[in-house]
Short mmCIF file of C-alpha atoms in Angstrom, two decimals:
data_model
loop_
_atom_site.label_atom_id
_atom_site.label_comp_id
_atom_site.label_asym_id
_atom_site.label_seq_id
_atom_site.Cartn_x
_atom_site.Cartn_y
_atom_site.Cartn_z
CA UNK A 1 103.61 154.86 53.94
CA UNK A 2 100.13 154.81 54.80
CA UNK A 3 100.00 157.88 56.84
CA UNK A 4 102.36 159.64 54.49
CA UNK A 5 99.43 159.25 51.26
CA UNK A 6 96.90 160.21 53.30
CA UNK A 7 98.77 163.34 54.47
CA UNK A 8 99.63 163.82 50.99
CA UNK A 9 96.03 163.72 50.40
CA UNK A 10 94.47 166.50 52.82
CA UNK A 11 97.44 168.68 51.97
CA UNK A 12 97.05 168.64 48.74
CA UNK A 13 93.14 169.29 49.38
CA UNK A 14 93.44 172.33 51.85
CA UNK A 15 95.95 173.71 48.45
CA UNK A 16 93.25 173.80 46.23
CA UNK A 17 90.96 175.75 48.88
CA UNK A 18 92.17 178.92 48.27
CA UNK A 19 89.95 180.63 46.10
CA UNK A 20 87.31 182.52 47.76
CA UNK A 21 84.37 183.77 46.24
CA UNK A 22 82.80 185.50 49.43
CA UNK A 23 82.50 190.07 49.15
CA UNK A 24 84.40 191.83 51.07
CA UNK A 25 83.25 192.43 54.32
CA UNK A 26 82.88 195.93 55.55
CA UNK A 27 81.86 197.49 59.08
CA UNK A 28 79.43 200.37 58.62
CA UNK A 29 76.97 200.42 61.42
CA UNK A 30 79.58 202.99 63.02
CA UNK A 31 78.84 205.76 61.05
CA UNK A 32 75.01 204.99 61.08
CA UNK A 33 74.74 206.49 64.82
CA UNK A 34 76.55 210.00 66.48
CA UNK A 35 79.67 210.17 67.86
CA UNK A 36 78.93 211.32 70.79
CA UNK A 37 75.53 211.53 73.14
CA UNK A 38 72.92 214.33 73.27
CA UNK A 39 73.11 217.26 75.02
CA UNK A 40 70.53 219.88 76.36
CA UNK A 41 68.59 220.81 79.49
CA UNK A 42 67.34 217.07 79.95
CA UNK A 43 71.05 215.63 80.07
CA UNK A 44 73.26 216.03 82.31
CA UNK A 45 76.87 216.96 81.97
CA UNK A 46 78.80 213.27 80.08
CA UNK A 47 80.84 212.47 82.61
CA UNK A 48 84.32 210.92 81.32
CA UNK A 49 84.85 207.50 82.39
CA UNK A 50 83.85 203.96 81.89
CA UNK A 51 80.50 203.07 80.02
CA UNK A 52 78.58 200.06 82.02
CA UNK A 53 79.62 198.43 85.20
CA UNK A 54 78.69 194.34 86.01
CA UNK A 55 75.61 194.12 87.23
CA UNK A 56 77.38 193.31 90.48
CA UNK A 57 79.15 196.81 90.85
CA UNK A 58 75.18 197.68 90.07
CA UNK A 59 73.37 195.90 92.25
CA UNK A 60 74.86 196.48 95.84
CA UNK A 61 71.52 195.14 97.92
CA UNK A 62 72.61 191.52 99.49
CA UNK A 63 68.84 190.00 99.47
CA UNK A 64 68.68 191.29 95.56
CA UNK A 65 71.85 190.37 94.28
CA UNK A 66 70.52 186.19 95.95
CA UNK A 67 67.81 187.06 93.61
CA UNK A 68 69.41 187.89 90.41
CA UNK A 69 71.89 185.33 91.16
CA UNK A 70 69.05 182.52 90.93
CA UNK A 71 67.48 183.80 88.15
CA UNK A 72 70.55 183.48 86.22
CA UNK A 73 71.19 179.51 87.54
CA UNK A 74 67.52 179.39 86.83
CA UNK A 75 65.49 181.10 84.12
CA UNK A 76 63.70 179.32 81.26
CA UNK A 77 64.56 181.87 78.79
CA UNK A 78 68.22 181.75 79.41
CA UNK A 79 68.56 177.81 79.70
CA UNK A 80 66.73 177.95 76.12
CA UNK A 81 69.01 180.73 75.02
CA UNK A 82 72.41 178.51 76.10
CA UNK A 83 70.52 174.90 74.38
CA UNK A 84 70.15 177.47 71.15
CA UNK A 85 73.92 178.19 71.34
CA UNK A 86 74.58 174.31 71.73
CA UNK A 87 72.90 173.71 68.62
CA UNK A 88 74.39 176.32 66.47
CA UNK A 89 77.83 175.45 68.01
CA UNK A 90 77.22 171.76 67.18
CA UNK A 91 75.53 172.60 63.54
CA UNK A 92 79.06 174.57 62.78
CA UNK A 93 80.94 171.11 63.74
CA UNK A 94 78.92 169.21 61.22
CA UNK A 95 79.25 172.05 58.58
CA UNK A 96 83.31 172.23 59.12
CA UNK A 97 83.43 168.66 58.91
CA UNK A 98 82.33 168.52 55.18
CA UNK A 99 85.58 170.64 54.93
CA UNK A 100 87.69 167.51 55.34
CA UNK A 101 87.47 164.08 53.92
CA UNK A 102 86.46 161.54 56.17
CA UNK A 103 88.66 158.62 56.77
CA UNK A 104 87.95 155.57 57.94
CA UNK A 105 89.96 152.10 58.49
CA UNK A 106 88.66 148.30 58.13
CA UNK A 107 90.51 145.18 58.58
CA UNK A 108 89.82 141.65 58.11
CA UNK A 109 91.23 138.20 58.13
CA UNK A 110 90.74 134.98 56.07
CA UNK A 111 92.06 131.96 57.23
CA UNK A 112 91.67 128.77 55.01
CA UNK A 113 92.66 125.33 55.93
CA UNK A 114 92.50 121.74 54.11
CA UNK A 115 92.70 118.92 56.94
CA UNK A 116 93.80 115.22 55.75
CA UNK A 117 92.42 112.40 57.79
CA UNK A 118 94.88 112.46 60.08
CA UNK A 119 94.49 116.08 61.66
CA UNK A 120 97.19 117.90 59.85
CA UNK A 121 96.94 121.14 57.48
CA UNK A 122 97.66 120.04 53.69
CA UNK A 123 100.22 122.68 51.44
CA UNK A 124 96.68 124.24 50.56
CA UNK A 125 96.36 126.26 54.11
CA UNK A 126 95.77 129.67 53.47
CA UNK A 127 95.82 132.80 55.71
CA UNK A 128 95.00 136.35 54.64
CA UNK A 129 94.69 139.83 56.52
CA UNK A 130 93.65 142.49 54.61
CA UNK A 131 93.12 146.34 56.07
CA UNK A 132 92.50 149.26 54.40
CA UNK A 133 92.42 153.47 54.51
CA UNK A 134 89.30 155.25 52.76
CA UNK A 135 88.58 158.78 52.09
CA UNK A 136 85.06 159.15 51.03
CA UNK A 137 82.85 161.58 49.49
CA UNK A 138 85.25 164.84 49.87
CA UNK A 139 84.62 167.88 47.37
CA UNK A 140 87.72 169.54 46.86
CA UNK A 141 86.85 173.28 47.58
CA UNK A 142 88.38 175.18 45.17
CA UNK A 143 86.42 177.85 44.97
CA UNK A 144 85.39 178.56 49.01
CA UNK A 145 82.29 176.96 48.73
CA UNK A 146 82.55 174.66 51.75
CA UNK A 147 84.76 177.47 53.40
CA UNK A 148 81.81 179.88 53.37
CA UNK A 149 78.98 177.31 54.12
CA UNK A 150 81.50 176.49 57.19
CA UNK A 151 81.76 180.18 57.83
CA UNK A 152 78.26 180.55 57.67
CA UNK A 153 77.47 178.26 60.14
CA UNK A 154 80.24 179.95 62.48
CA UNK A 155 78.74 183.68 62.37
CA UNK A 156 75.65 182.21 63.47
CA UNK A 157 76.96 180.12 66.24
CA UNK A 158 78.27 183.23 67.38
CA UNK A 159 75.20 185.20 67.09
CA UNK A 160 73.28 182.99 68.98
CA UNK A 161 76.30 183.42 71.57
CA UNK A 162 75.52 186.86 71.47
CA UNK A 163 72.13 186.39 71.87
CA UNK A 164 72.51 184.24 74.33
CA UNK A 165 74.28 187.05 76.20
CA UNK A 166 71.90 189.71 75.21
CA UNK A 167 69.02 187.19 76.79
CA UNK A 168 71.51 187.41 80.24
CA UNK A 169 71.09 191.24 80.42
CA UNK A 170 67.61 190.85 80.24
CA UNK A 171 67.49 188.54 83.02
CA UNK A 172 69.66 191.02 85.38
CA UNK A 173 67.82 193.52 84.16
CA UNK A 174 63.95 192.02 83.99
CA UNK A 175 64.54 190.26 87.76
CA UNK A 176 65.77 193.89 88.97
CA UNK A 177 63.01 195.75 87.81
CA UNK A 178 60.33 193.17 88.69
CA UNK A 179 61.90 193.30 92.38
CA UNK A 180 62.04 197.22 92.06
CA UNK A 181 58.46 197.55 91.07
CA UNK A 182 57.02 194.64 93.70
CA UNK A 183 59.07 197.20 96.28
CA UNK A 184 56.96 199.88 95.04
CA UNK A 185 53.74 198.59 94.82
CA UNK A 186 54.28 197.46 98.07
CA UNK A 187 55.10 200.85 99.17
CA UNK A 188 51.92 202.42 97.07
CA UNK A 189 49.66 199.51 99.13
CA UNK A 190 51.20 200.62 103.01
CA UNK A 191 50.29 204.39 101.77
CA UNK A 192 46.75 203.00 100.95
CA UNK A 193 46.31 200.95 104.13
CA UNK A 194 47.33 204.09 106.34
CA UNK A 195 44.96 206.31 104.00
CA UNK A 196 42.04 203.94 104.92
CA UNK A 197 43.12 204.70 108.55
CA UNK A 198 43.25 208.08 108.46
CA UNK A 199 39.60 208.25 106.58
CA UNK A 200 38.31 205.87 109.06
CA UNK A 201 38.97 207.85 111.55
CA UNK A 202 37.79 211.27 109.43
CA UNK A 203 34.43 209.49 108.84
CA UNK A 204 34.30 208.60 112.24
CA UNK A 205 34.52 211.95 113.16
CA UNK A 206 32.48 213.65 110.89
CA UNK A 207 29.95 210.76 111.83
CA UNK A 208 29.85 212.26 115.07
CA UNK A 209 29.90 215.34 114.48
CA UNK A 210 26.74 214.66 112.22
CA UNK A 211 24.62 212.94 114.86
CA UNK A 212 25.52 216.12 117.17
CA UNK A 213 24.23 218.04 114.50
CA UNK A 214 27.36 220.10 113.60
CA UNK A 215 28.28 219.52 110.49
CA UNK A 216 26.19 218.57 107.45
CA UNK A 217 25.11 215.63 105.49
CA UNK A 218 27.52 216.30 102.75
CA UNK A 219 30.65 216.76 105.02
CA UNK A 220 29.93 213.05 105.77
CA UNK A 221 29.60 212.20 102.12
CA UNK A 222 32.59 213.21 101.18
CA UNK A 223 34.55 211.71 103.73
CA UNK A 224 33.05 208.60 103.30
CA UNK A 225 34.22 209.20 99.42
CA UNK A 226 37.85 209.35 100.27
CA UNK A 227 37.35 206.68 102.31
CA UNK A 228 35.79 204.05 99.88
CA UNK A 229 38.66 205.47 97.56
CA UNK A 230 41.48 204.16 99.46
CA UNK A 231 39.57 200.57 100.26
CA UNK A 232 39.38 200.26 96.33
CA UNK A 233 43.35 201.41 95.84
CA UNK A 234 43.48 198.71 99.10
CA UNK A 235 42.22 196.08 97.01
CA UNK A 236 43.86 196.79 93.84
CA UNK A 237 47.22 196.83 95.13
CA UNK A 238 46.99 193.70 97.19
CA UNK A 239 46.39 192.09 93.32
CA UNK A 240 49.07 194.01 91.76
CA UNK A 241 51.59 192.85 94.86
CA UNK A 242 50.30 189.37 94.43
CA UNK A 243 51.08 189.70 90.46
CA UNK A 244 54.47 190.94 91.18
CA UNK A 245 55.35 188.27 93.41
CA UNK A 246 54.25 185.91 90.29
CA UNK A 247 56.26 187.90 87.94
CA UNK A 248 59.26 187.58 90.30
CA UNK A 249 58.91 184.02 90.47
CA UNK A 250 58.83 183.54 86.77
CA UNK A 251 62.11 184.89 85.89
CA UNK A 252 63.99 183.18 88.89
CA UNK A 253 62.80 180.04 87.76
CA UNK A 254 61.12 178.96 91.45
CA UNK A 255 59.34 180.57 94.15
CA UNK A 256 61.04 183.83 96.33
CA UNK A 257 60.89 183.18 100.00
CA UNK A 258 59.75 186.39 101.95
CA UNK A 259 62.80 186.50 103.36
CA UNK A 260 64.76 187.93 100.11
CA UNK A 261 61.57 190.50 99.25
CA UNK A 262 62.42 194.42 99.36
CA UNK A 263 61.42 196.11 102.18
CA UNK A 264 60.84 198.83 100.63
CA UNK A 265 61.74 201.79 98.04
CA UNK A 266 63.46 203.54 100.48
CA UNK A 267 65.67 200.84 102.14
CA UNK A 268 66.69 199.68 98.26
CA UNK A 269 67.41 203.06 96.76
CA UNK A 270 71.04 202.80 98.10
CA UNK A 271 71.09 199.08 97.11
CA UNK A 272 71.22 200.19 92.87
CA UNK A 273 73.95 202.23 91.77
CA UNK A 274 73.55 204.31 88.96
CA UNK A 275 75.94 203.47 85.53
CA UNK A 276 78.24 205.97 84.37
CA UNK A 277 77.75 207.35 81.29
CA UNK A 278 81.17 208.34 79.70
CA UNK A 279 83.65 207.66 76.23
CA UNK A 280 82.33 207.17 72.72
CA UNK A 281 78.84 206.43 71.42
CA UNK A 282 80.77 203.79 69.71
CA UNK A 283 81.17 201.70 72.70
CA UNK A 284 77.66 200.44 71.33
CA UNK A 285 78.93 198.64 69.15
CA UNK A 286 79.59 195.79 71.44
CA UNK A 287 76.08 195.55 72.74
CA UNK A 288 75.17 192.00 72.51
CA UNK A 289 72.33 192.54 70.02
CA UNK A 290 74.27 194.69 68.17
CA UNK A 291 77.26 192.17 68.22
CA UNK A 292 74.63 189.50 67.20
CA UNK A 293 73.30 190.98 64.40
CA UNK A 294 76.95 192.13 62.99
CA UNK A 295 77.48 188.64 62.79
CA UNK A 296 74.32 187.68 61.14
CA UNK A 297 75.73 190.43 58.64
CA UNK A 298 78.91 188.24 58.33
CA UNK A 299 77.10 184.88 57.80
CA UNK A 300 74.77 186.42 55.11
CA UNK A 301 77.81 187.63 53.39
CA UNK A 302 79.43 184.24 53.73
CA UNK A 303 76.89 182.48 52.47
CA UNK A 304 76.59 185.09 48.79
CA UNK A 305 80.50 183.49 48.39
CA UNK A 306 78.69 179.82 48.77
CA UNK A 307 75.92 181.05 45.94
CA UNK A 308 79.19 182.25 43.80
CA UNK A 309 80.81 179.01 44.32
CA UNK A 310 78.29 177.10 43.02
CA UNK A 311 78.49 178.18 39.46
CA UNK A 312 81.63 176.31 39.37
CA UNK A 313 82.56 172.89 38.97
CA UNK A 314 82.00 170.80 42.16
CA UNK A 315 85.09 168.02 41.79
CA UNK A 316 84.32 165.23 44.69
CA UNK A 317 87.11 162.92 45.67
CA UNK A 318 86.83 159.01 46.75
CA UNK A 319 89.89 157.12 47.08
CA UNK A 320 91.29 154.32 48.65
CA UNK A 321 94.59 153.16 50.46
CA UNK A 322 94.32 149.54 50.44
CA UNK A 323 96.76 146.76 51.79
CA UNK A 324 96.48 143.10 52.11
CA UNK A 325 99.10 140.52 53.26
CA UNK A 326 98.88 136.65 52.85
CA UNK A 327 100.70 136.37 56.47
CA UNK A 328 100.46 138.44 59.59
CA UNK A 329 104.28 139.02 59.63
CA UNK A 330 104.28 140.45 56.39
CA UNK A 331 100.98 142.75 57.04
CA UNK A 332 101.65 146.41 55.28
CA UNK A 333 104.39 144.93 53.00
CA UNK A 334 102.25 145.34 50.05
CA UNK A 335 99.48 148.11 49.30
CA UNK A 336 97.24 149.60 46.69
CA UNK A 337 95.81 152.89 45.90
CA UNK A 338 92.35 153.53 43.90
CA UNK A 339 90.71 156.75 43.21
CA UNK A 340 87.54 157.73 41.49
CA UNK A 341 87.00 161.34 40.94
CA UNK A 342 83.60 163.05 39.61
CA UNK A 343 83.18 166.21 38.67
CA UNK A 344 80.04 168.42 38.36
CA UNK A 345 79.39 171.30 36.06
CA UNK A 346 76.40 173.04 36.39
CA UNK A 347 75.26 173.64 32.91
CA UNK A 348 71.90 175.75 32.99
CA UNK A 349 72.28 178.61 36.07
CA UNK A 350 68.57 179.34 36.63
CA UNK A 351 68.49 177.36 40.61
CA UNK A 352 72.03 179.01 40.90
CA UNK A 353 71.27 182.34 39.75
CA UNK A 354 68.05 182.00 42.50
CA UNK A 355 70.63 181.29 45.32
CA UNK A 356 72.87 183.97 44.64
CA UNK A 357 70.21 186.60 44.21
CA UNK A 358 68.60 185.31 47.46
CA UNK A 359 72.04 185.64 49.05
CA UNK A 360 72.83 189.41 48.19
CA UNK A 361 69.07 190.12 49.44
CA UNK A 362 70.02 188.67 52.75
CA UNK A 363 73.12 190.77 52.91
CA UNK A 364 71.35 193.89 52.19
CA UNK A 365 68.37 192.39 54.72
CA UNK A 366 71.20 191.75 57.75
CA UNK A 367 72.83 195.23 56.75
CA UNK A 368 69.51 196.99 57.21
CA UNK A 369 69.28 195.22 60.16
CA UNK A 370 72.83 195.51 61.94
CA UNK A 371 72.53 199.62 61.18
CA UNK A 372 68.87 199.70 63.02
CA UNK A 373 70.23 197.68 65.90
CA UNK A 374 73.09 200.15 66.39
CA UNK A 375 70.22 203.15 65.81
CA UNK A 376 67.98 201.52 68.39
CA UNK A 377 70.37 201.03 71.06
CA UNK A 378 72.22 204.29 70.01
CA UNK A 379 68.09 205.40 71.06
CA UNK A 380 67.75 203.95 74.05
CA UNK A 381 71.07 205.26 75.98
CA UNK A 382 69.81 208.80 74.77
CA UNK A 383 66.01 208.07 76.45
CA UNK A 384 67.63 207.18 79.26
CA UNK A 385 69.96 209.89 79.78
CA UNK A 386 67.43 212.39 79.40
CA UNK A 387 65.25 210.72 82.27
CA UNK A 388 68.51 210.21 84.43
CA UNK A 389 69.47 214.36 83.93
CA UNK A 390 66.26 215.00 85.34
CA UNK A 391 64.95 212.65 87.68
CA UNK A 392 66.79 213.62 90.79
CA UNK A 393 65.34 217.31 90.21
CA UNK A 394 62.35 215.46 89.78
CA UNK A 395 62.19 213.59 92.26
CA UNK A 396 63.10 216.45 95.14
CA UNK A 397 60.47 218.13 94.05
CA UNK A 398 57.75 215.43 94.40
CA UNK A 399 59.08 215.30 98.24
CA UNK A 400 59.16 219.12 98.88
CA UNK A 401 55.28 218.62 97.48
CA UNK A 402 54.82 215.54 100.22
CA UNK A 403 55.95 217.82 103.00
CA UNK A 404 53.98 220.87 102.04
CA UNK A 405 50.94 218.53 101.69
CA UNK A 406 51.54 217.16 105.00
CA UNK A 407 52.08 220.45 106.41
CA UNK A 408 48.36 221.59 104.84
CA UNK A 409 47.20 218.51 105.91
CA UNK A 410 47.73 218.93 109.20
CA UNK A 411 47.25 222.83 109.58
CA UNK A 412 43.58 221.81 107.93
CA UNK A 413 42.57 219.29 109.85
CA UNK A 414 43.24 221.18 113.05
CA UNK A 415 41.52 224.53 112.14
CA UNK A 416 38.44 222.15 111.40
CA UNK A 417 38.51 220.40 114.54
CA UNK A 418 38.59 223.57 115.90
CA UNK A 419 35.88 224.87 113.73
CA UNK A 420 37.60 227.74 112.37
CA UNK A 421 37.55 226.26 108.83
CA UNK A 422 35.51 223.89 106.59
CA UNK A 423 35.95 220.64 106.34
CA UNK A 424 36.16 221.18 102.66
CA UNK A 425 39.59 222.45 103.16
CA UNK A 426 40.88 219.55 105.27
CA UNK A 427 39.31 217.64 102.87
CA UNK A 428 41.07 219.06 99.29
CA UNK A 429 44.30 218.90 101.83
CA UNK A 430 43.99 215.24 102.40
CA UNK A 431 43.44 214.33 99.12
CA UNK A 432 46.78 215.88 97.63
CA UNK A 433 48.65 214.73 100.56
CA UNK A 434 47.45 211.12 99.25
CA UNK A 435 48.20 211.77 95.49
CA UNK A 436 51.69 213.13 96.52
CA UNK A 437 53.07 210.17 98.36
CA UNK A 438 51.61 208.09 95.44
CA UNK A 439 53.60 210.58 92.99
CA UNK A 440 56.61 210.34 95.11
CA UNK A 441 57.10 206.24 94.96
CA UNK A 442 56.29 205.98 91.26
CA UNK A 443 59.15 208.81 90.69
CA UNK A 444 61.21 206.53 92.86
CA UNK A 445 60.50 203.81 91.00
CA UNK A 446 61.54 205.58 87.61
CA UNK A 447 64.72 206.75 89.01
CA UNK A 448 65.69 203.21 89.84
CA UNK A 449 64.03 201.60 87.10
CA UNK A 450 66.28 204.16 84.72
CA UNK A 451 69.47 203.02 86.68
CA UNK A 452 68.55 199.08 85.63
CA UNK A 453 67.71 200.28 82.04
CA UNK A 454 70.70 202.44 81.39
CA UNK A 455 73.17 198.95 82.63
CA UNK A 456 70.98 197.26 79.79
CA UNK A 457 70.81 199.36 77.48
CA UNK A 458 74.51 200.25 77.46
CA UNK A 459 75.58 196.88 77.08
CA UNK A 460 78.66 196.66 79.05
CA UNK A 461 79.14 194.12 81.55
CA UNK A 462 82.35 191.69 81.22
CA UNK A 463 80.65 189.25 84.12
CA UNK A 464 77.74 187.70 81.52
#
């Protein structure tokens, strides 16, 4: 009987729930980007296909994928990005609780006895169990209010889950392109060291030459200039290799035995893939931050049918199933039922009117918002399509320049050791032979800098 009031009870307060005061809720962030991706002589031909890969189907380098693979079991940002999912998951709980009325059960006994001299209980023994069934402090929603606060608190548990994804793509991405650049910088610092070589031995030559009275003062001078140079890049790039290294750390979460470090640009240029780029612009839409803020959108609009609600009467419920029995046998035979409703009418709307107004201005806010997110990653797929139509180009013709400086180079240097030509000219040779090779590994590094950025910013990875 017991369980069948109490049913009664809920079912008759989910009934009631049915009015809801929330706007309709309508998806427009597709028509605030193009349907399709740019075109022109910095893109390439779209390819048909799938949009995104996992960052496994990426990343194909063994030592690298160790190294992303840590960084995900590992990084600060992401362990604070799942605790912030937690808490909105566990805030949602509390908020869906108020949604149904909270029962609870006590039970006690009373035993009374009256003892005569001679041991025995007199007709005046008494024994009572009592137990009852609340339901406390439940507001029957009848117009969504509850509902929307619950929904409220559900959009944003799963916009933190969203952002707690988004904060995973930065990880694969960041840890990638901090290992990319720490394999170019260590490239740009084994160019340096063999440029300090090579002038060593220049100035060593010309130094010679000098003393034998050959070649000039100035000759010396400026080989000495090319020279200090290439100590000074030296220097600097030991620092920026040691900073790299620190970076790298960072977003594993611990330090990155040698062991697992890139070789170099050239060994790890077959060890990133680069992402298709095919189907709809639309697939944007289910970019984590643009997923996160469509559901910001959804809890803002939730929350204008709580500020409607709450012009209406609030009617709380408290009641009570209550039984008692003056003998265990006969516990549950006989029961009573109290209720005390309250109802609350807001009378003057001014704190009400506040709420509401506040509500619609975070819809419009979050709409604004959710259309810019779609805009800015809409952006950032077309920035790096136009980099990936023409970096290969690019980057051939940094190395055709690399050969034909080394090809100067060396036809320079031997027509002055010779002494058929100034050392001017071996000189101006070396120098763009240096500036080439420096060229060639930073447009090395934006090719596969572009490939990490283009997984990122295209959002698609079902492994995260």
């Amino acid at each position: 009987m017991i369980r069948l009031r109490i049913a009664m009870l809920l079912l008759g307060a989910s009934a009631l729930a049915a009015c809801d005061l929330a706007p309709h809720e309508v998806r427009t962030a597709a028509d605030a980007v193009p349907q399709s991706w740019p075109a022109g002589a910095a893109y390439a031909p779209a390819a048909a296909g799938k949009a995104g890969m996992p960052w496994r189907s990426l990343v194909t380098d063994a030592t690298l994928r160790v190294v992303i693979e840590r960084a995900l079991a590992a990084n600060q940002d992401l362990a604070a990005a799942v605790a912030n999912v937690a808490s909105a998951r566990a805030q949602y709980r509390v908020q869906r609780s108020y949604r149904l009325p909270t029962v609870s059960a006590d039970a006690g006994a009373s035993i009374a006895r009256a003892v005569t001299g001679g041991g025995t209980a007199t007709a005046g023994s008494s024994d009572l169990f009592s137990a009852s069934a609340g339901v406390s402090n439940f507001e029957l929603d009848l117009f969504g209010r509850q509902k929307n606060l619950s929904r409220a608190a559900f959009e944003t548990y799963l916009s933190t889950q969203s952002g707690a994804r988004s904060t995973r793509f930065a990880v694969v991405a960041e840890t990638a392109t901090a290992y990319v650049t720490l394999a170019a910088d260590r490239d740009l610092l084994k160019v340096s060291q063999e440029q300090v070589r090579s002038s060593a031995r220049t100035v060593g030559l010309n130094a010679e030459l000098h003393d034998a009275g050959l070649v000039s003062g100035s000759d010396l001078a400026d080989a000495r200039t090319l020279l200090a140079q290439a100590q000074a890049d030296v220097a600097d790039r030991t620092t920026q290799v040691a900073q790299d290294r620190n970076a790298l750390d960072l977003l594993v979460g611990a330090h990155v035995e040698d062991a697992l470090l890139p070789a170099s640009m050239t060994a790890l240029d077959a060890g990133i893939a680069t992402v298709p780029a095919g189907l709809s612009s639309a697939v944007l839409l289910d970019r984590p931050d643009v997923v996160e803020a469509e559901h910001q959108l959804r809890g803002a609009n939730a929350n204008v049918g709580a500020a409607r609600a709450a012009f209406f009467p609030q009617i709380s419920l408290t009641s009570v199933l209550g039984l008692a029995s003056s003998a265990l046998t006969g516990l549950f035979s006989g029961s009573t039922w109290t209720t005390t409703p309250s109802v609350s009418v807001p009378i003057l709307g001014g704190t009400n009117r506040g709420n509401l107004d506040y509500a619609r201005a975070q819809v419009d806010y979050y709409l604004a918002t959710y259309r810019k997110a779609a805009q800015t990653a809409y952006r950032e797929v077309a920035d790096g399509l136009a980099r990936r139509g023409t970096i290969a180009r690019q980057r051939q013709a940094q190395a055709d320049l690399v050969a034909a400086a080394q090809a100067s180079y060396a036809i320079g240097e031997a027509r002055y050791r010779e002494g058929s030509d100034s050392f001017l000219t071996a000189l101006v040779a070396q120098r763009t032979l240096y500036s080439a090779q420096q060229t060639a590994i930073s447009a090395a590094l934006t090719d596969l800098a572009n490939r990490v950025t283009l997984y990122q910013a295209i959002g698609s990875d079902d492994t995260l």
